[in-house]
mmCIF file of C-alpha atoms in Angstrom:
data_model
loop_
_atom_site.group_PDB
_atom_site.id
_atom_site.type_symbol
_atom_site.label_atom_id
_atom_site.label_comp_id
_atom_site.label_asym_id
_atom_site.label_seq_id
_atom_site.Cartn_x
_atom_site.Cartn_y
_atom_site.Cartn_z
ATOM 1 C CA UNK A 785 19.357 14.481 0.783
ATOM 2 C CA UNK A 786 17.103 16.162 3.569
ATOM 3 C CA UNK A 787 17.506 14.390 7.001
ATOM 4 C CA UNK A 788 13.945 14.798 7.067
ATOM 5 C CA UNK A 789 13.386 12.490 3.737
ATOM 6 C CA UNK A 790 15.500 9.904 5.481
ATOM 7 C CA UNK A 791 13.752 10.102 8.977
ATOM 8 C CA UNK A 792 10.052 10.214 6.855
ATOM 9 C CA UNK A 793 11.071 6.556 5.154
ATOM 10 C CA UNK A 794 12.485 5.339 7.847
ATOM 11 C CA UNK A 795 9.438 5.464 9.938
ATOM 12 C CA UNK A 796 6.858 4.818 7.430
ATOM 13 C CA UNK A 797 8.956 1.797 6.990
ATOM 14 C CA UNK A 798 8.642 0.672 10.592
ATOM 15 C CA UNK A 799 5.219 1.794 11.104
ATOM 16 C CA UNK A 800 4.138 -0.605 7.924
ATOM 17 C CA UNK A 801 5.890 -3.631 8.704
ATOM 18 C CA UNK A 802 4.766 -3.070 12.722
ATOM 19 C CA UNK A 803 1.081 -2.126 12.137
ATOM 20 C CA UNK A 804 0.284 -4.699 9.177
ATOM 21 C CA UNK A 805 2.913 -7.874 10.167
ATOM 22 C CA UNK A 806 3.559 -7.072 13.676
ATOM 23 C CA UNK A 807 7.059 -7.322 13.494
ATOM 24 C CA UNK A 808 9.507 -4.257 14.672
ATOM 25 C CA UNK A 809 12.214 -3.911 12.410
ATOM 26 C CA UNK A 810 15.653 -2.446 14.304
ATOM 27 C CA UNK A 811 16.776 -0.013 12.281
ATOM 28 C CA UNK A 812 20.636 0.518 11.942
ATOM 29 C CA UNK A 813 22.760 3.564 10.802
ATOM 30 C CA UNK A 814 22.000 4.985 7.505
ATOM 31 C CA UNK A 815 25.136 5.277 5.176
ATOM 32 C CA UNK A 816 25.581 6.536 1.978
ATOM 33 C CA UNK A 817 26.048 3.785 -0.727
ATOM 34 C CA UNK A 818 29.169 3.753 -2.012
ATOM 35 C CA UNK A 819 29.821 0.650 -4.425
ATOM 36 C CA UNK A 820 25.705 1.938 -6.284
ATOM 37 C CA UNK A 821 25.262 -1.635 -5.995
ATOM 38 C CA UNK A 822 23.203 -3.410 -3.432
ATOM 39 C CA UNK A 823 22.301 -7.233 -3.130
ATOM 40 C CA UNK A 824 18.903 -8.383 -2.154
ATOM 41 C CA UNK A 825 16.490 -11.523 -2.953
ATOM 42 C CA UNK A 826 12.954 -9.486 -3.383
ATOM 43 C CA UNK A 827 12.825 -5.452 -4.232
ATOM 44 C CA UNK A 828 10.113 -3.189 -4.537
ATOM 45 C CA UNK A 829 10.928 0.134 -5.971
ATOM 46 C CA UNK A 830 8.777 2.958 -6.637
ATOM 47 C CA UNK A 831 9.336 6.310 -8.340
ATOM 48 C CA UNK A 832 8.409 9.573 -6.939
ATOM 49 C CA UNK A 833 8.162 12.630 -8.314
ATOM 50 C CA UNK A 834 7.563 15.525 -6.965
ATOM 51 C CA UNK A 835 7.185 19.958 -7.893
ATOM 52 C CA UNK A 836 9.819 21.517 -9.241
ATOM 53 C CA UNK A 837 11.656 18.729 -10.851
ATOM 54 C CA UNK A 838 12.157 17.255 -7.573
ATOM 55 C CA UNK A 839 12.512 13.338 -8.621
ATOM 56 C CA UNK A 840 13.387 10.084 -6.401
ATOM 57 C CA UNK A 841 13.512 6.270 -5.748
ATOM 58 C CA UNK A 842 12.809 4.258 -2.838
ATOM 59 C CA UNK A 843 13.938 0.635 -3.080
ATOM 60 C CA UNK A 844 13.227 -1.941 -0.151
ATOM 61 C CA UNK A 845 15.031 -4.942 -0.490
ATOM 62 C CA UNK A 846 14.857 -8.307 1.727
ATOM 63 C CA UNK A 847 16.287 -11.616 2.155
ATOM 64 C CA UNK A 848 14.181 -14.245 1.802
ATOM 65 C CA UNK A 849 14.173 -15.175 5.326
ATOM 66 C CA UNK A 850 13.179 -12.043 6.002
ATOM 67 C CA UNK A 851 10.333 -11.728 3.800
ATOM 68 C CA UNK A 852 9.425 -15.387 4.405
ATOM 69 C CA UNK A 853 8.712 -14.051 8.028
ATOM 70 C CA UNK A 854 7.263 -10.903 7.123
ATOM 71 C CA UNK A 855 4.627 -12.159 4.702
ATOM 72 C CA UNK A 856 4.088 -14.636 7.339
ATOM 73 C CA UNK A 857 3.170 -12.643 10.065
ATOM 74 C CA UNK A 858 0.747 -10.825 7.292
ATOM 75 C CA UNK A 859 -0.935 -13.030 6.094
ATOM 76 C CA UNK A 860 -1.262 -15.147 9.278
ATOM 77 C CA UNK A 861 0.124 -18.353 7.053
ATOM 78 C CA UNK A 862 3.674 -19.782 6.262
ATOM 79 C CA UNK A 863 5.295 -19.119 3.879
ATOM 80 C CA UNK A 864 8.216 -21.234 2.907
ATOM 81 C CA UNK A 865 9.264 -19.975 -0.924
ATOM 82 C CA UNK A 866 9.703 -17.207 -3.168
ATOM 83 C CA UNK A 867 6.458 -17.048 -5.143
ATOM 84 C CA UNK A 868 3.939 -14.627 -7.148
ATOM 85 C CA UNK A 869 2.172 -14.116 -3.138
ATOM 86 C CA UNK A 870 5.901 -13.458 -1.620
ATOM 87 C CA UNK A 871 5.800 -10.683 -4.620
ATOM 88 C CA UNK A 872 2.636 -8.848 -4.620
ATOM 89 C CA UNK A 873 3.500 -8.495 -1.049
ATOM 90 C CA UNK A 874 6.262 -6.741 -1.426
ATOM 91 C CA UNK A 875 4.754 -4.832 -3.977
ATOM 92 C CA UNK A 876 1.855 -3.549 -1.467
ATOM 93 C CA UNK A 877 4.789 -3.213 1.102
ATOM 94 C CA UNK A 878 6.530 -1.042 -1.041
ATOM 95 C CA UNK A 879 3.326 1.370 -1.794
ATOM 96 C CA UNK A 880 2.574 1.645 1.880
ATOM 97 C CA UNK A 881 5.419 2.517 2.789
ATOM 98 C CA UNK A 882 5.859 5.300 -0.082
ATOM 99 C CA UNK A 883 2.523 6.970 0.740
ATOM 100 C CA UNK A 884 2.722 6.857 4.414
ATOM 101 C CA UNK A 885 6.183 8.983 4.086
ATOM 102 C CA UNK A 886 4.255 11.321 1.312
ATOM 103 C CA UNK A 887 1.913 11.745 3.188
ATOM 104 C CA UNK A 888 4.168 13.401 6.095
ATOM 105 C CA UNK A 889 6.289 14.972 3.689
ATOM 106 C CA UNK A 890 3.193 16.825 2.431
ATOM 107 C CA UNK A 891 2.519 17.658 5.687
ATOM 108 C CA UNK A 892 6.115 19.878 5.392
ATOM 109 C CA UNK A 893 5.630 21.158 1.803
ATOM 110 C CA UNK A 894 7.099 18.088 -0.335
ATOM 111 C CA UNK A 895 4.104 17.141 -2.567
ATOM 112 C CA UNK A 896 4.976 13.846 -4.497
ATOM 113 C CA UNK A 897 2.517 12.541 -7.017
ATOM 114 C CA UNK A 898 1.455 8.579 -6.144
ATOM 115 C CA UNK A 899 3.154 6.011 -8.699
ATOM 116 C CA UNK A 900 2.772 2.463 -8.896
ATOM 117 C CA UNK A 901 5.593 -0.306 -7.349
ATOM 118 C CA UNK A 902 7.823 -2.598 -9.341
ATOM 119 C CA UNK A 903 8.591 -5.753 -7.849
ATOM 120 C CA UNK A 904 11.866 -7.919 -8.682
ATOM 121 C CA UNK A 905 12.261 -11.121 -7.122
ATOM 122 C CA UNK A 906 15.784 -13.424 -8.224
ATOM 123 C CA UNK A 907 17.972 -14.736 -5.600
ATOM 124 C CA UNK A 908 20.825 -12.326 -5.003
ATOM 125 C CA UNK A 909 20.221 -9.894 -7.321
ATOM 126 C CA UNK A 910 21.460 -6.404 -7.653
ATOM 127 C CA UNK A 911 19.937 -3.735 -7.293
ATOM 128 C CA UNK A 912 21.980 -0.170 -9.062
ATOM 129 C CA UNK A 913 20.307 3.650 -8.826
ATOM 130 C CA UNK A 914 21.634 5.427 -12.503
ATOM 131 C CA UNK A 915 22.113 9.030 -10.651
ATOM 132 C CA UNK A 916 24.612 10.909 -9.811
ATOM 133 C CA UNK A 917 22.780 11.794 -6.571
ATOM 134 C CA UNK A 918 23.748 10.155 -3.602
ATOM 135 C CA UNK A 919 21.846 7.151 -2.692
ATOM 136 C CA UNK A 920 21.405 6.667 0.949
ATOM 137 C CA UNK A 921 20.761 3.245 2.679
ATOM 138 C CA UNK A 922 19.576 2.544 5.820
ATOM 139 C CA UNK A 923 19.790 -1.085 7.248
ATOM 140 C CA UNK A 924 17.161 -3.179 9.263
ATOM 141 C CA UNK A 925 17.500 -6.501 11.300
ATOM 142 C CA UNK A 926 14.007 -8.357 11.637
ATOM 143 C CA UNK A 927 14.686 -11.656 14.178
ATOM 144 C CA UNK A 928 14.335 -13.613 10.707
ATOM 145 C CA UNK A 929 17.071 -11.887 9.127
ATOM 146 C CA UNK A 930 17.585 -8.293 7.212
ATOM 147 C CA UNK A 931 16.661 -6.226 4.302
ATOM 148 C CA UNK A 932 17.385 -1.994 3.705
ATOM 149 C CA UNK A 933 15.929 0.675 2.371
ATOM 150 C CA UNK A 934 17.638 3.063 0.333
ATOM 151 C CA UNK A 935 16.325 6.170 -0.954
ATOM 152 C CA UNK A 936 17.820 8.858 -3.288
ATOM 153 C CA UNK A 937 16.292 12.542 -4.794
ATOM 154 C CA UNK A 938 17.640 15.264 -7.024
ATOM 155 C CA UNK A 939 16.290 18.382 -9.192
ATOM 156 C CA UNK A 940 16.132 17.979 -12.886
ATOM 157 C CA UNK A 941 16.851 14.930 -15.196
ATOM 158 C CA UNK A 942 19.022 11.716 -13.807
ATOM 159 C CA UNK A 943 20.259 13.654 -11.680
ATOM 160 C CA UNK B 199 -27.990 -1.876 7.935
ATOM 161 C CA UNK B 200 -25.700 -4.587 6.406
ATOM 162 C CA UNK B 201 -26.364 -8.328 7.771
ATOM 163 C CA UNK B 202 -24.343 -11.372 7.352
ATOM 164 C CA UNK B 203 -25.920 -11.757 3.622
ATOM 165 C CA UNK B 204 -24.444 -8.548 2.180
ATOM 166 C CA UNK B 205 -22.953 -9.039 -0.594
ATOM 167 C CA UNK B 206 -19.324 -7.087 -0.453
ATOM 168 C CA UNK B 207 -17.010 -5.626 -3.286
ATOM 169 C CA UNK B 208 -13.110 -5.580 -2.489
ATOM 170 C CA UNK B 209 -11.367 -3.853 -5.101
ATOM 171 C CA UNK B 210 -7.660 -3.619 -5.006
ATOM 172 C CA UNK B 211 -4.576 -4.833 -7.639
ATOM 173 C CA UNK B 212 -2.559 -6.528 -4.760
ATOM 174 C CA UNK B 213 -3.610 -9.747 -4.084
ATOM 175 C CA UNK B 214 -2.235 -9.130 -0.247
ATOM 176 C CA UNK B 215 -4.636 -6.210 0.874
ATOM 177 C CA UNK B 216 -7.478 -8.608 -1.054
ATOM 178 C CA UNK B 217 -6.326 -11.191 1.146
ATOM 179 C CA UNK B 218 -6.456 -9.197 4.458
ATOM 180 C CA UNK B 219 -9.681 -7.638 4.072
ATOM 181 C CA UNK B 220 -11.241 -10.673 3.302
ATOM 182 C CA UNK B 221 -10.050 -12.361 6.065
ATOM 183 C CA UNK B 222 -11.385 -9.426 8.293
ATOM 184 C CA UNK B 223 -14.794 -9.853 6.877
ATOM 185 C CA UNK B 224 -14.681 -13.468 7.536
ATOM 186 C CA UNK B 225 -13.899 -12.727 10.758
ATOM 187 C CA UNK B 226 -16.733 -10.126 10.830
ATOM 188 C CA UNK B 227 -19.246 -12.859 9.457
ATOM 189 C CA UNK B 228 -19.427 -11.812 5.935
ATOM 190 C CA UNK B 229 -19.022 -14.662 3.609
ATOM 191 C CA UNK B 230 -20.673 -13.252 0.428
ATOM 192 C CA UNK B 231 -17.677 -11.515 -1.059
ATOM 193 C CA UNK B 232 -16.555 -11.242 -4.459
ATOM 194 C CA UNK B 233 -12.607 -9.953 -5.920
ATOM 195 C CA UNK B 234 -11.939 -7.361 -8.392
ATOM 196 C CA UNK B 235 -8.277 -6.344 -9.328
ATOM 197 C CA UNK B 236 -9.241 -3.144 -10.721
ATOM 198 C CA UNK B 237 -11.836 -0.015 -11.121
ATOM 199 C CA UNK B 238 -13.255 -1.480 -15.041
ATOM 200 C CA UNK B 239 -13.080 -4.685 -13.778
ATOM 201 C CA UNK B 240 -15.200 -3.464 -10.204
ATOM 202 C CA UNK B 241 -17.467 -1.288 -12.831
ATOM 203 C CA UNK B 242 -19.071 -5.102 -14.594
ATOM 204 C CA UNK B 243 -19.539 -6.643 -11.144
ATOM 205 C CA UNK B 244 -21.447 -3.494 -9.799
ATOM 206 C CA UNK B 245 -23.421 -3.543 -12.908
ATOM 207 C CA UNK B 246 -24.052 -7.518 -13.260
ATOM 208 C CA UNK B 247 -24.431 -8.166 -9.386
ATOM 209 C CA UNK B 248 -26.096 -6.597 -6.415
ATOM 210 C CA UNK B 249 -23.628 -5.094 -3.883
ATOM 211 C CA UNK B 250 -24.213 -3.889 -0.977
ATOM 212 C CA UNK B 251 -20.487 -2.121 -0.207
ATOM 213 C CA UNK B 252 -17.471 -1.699 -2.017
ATOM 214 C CA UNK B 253 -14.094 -1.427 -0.315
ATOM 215 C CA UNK B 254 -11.906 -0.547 -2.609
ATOM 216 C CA UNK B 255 -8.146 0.921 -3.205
ATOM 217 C CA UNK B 256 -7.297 4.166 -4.230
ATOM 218 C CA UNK B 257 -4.417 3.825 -6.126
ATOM 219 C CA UNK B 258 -4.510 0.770 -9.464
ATOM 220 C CA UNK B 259 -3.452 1.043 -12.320
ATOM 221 C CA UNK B 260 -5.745 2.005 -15.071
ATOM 222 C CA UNK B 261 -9.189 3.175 -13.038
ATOM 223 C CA UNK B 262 -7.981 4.900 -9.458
ATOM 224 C CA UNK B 263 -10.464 4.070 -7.164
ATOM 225 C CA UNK B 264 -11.443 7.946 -7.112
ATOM 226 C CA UNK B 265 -12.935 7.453 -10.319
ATOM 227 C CA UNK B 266 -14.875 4.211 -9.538
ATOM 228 C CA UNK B 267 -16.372 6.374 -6.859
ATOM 229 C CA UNK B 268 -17.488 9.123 -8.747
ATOM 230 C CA UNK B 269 -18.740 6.621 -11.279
ATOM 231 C CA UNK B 270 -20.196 4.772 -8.718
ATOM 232 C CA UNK B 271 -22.141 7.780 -7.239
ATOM 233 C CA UNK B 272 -23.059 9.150 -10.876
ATOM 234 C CA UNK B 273 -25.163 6.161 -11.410
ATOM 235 C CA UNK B 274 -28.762 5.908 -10.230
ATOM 236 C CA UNK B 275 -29.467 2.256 -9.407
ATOM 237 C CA UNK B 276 -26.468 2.100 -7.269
ATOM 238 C CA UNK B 277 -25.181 5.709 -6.362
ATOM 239 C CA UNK B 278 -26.457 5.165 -2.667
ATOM 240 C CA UNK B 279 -24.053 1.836 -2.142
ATOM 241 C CA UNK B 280 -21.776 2.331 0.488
ATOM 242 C CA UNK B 281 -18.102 2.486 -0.507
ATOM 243 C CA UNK B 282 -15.344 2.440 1.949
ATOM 244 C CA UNK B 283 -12.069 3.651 0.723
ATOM 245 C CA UNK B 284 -8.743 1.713 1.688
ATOM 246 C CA UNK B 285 -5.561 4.308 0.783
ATOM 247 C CA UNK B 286 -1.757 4.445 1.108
ATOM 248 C CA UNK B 287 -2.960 7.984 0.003
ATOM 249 C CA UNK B 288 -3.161 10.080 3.015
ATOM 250 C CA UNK B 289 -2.433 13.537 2.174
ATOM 251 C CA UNK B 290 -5.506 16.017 3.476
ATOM 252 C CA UNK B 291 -6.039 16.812 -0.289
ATOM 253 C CA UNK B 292 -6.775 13.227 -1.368
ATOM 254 C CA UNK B 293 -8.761 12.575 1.565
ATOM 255 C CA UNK B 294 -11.249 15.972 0.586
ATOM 256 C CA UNK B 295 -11.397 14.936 -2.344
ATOM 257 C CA UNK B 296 -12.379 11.306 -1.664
ATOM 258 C CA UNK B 297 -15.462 13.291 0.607
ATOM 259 C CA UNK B 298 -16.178 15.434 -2.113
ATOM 260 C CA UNK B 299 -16.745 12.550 -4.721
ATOM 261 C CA UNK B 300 -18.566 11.072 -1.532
ATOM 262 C CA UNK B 301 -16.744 8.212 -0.016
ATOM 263 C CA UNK B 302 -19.008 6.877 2.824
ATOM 264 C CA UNK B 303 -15.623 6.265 5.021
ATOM 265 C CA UNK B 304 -11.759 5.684 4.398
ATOM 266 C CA UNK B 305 -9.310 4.041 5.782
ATOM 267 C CA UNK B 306 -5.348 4.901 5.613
ATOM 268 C CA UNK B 307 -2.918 1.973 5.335
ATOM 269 C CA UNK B 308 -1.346 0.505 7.275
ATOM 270 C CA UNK B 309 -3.854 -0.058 9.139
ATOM 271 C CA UNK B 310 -4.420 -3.132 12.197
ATOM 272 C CA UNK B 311 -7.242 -5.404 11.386
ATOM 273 C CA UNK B 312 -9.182 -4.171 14.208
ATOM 274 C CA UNK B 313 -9.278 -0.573 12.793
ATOM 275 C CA UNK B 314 -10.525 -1.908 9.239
ATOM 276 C CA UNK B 315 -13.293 -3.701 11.408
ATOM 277 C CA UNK B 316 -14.457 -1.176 13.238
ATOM 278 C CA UNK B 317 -14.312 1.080 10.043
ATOM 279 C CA UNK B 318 -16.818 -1.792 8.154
ATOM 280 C CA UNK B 319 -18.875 -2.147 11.332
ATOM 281 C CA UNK B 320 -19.296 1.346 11.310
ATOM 282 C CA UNK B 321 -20.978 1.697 8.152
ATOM 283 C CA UNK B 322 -22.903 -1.777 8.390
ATOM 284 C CA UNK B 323 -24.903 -0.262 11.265
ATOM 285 C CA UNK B 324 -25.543 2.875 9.508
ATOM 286 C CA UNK B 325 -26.157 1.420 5.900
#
């Protein structure tokens, strides 16, 4: 993948959770995912799909400390569970974050029609991309805990 | 020019932006607003109620808010309402053709709270 895919989400995912919950996510070192199996407690993923056949996924995934805090800060309220609030959150999170990096990429020549988020919430669950592409996570520490994005593209079908 | 009284429209299917434009409104002094989670849904109030603006999402499932615009603006006794787009959808192209269909402002998300007031202040003093 195209460091400039990986730089795009990366700050379109700091720039959301900074200019909408005031919190400044430190991002760590992106690695490619190795196991295709990640473990979060809420996920929004969203499709993209682009000209050309050019297809992808971007998955956020938090603890629920994290997202407890994150929602917080939002919505200026506390927020002490996993609940239907806690998931159309991350569900907004997930589309702001999307078009804010389309909207760059554009800006470079990568046109990516909009799609609407899916949002799974279940303690530890896992979260696996079906594509032989490589999937490429980057982690984030919030003072309440972590989450990571990962993000993945390829030409043609399933890649 | 909007007052206090103005009855608002805030279209969107996340409960969370609902949430946060509302509570900038509030803050704003507007107390009159009513909820939609989508464009057919936005379409009944606009016809049942008067409104005085509509802030609505782009991007919902079923009805974009692109198309409750042009609807909006297509229809006599209420093509002249003021309608503020709110959009993750930033590219230059979406943005011309939010003007085109004739979006009275937008604003691209994120966004701080301030920004979204200023953006409805705007428009109240011009309205």
């Amino acid at each position: 993948m195209r460091a400039e895919f990986i730089n795009e989400l990366l700050n379109a995912t700091v720039t959301v959770l900074e200019t909408m919950a005031m919190v400044t996510p430190k991002p760590g070192r992106p690695f490619i995912k190795k196991k295709r199996i990640s473990v979060g407690d809420v996920t929004g993923i969203i499709g993209m799909a682009g000209e050309k056949g050019l297809q992808g996924t971007f998955a956020i995934s938090f603890s629920e400390s994290c997202i407890l805090y994150v929602v917080s800060e939002m919505l200026g309220e506390d927020f002490t569970e996993l609940n239907d609030e806690i998931r159309d959150a991350v569900g907004e999170i997930t589309n702001m974050i999307s078009g804010a990096a389309r909207a760059k990429l554009a800006d470079m020549g990568y046109h990516f029609d909009m799609a609407i988020p899916t949002v799974v919430c279940k303690k530890e669950h896992t979260i696996t991309q079906v594509t032989k592409a490589p999937v490429v996570v980057i982690p984030f520490q919030t003072e309440k805990g972590g989450f990571i994005a990962e993000a993945t593209l390829w030409r043609g079908s399933a890649g | 020019m909007l007052s206090t009284d103005s009855k608002i429209l805030v279209v969107d299917d996340f409960s969370t932006m609902r949430r946060i434009v509302k509570a900038t409104l509030k803050q704003l002094g507007y107390e009159r607003i009513v909820e939609a989670e989508g464009g057919e849904e936005a379409q009944k109030i606009i016809k049942d109620d008067q409104i005085d603006l509509i802030i609505c999402d782009w991007n919902m499932p079923g009805m974009s808010g692109l198309d409750l615009l042009k609807w909006v603006r297509a229809t006599d006794s209420f093509k002249d309402v003021p309608f503020l787009m709110v959009t993750a959808e930033a590219k230059r192209q979406n943005i011309l053709s939010a003007i085109q269909a004739g979006v009275t402002n937008y604003v691209v998300k994120p966004f701080s709270k301030q920004v979204l007031a200023e953006k409805i202040q705007a428009i109240a003093e011009k309205a």
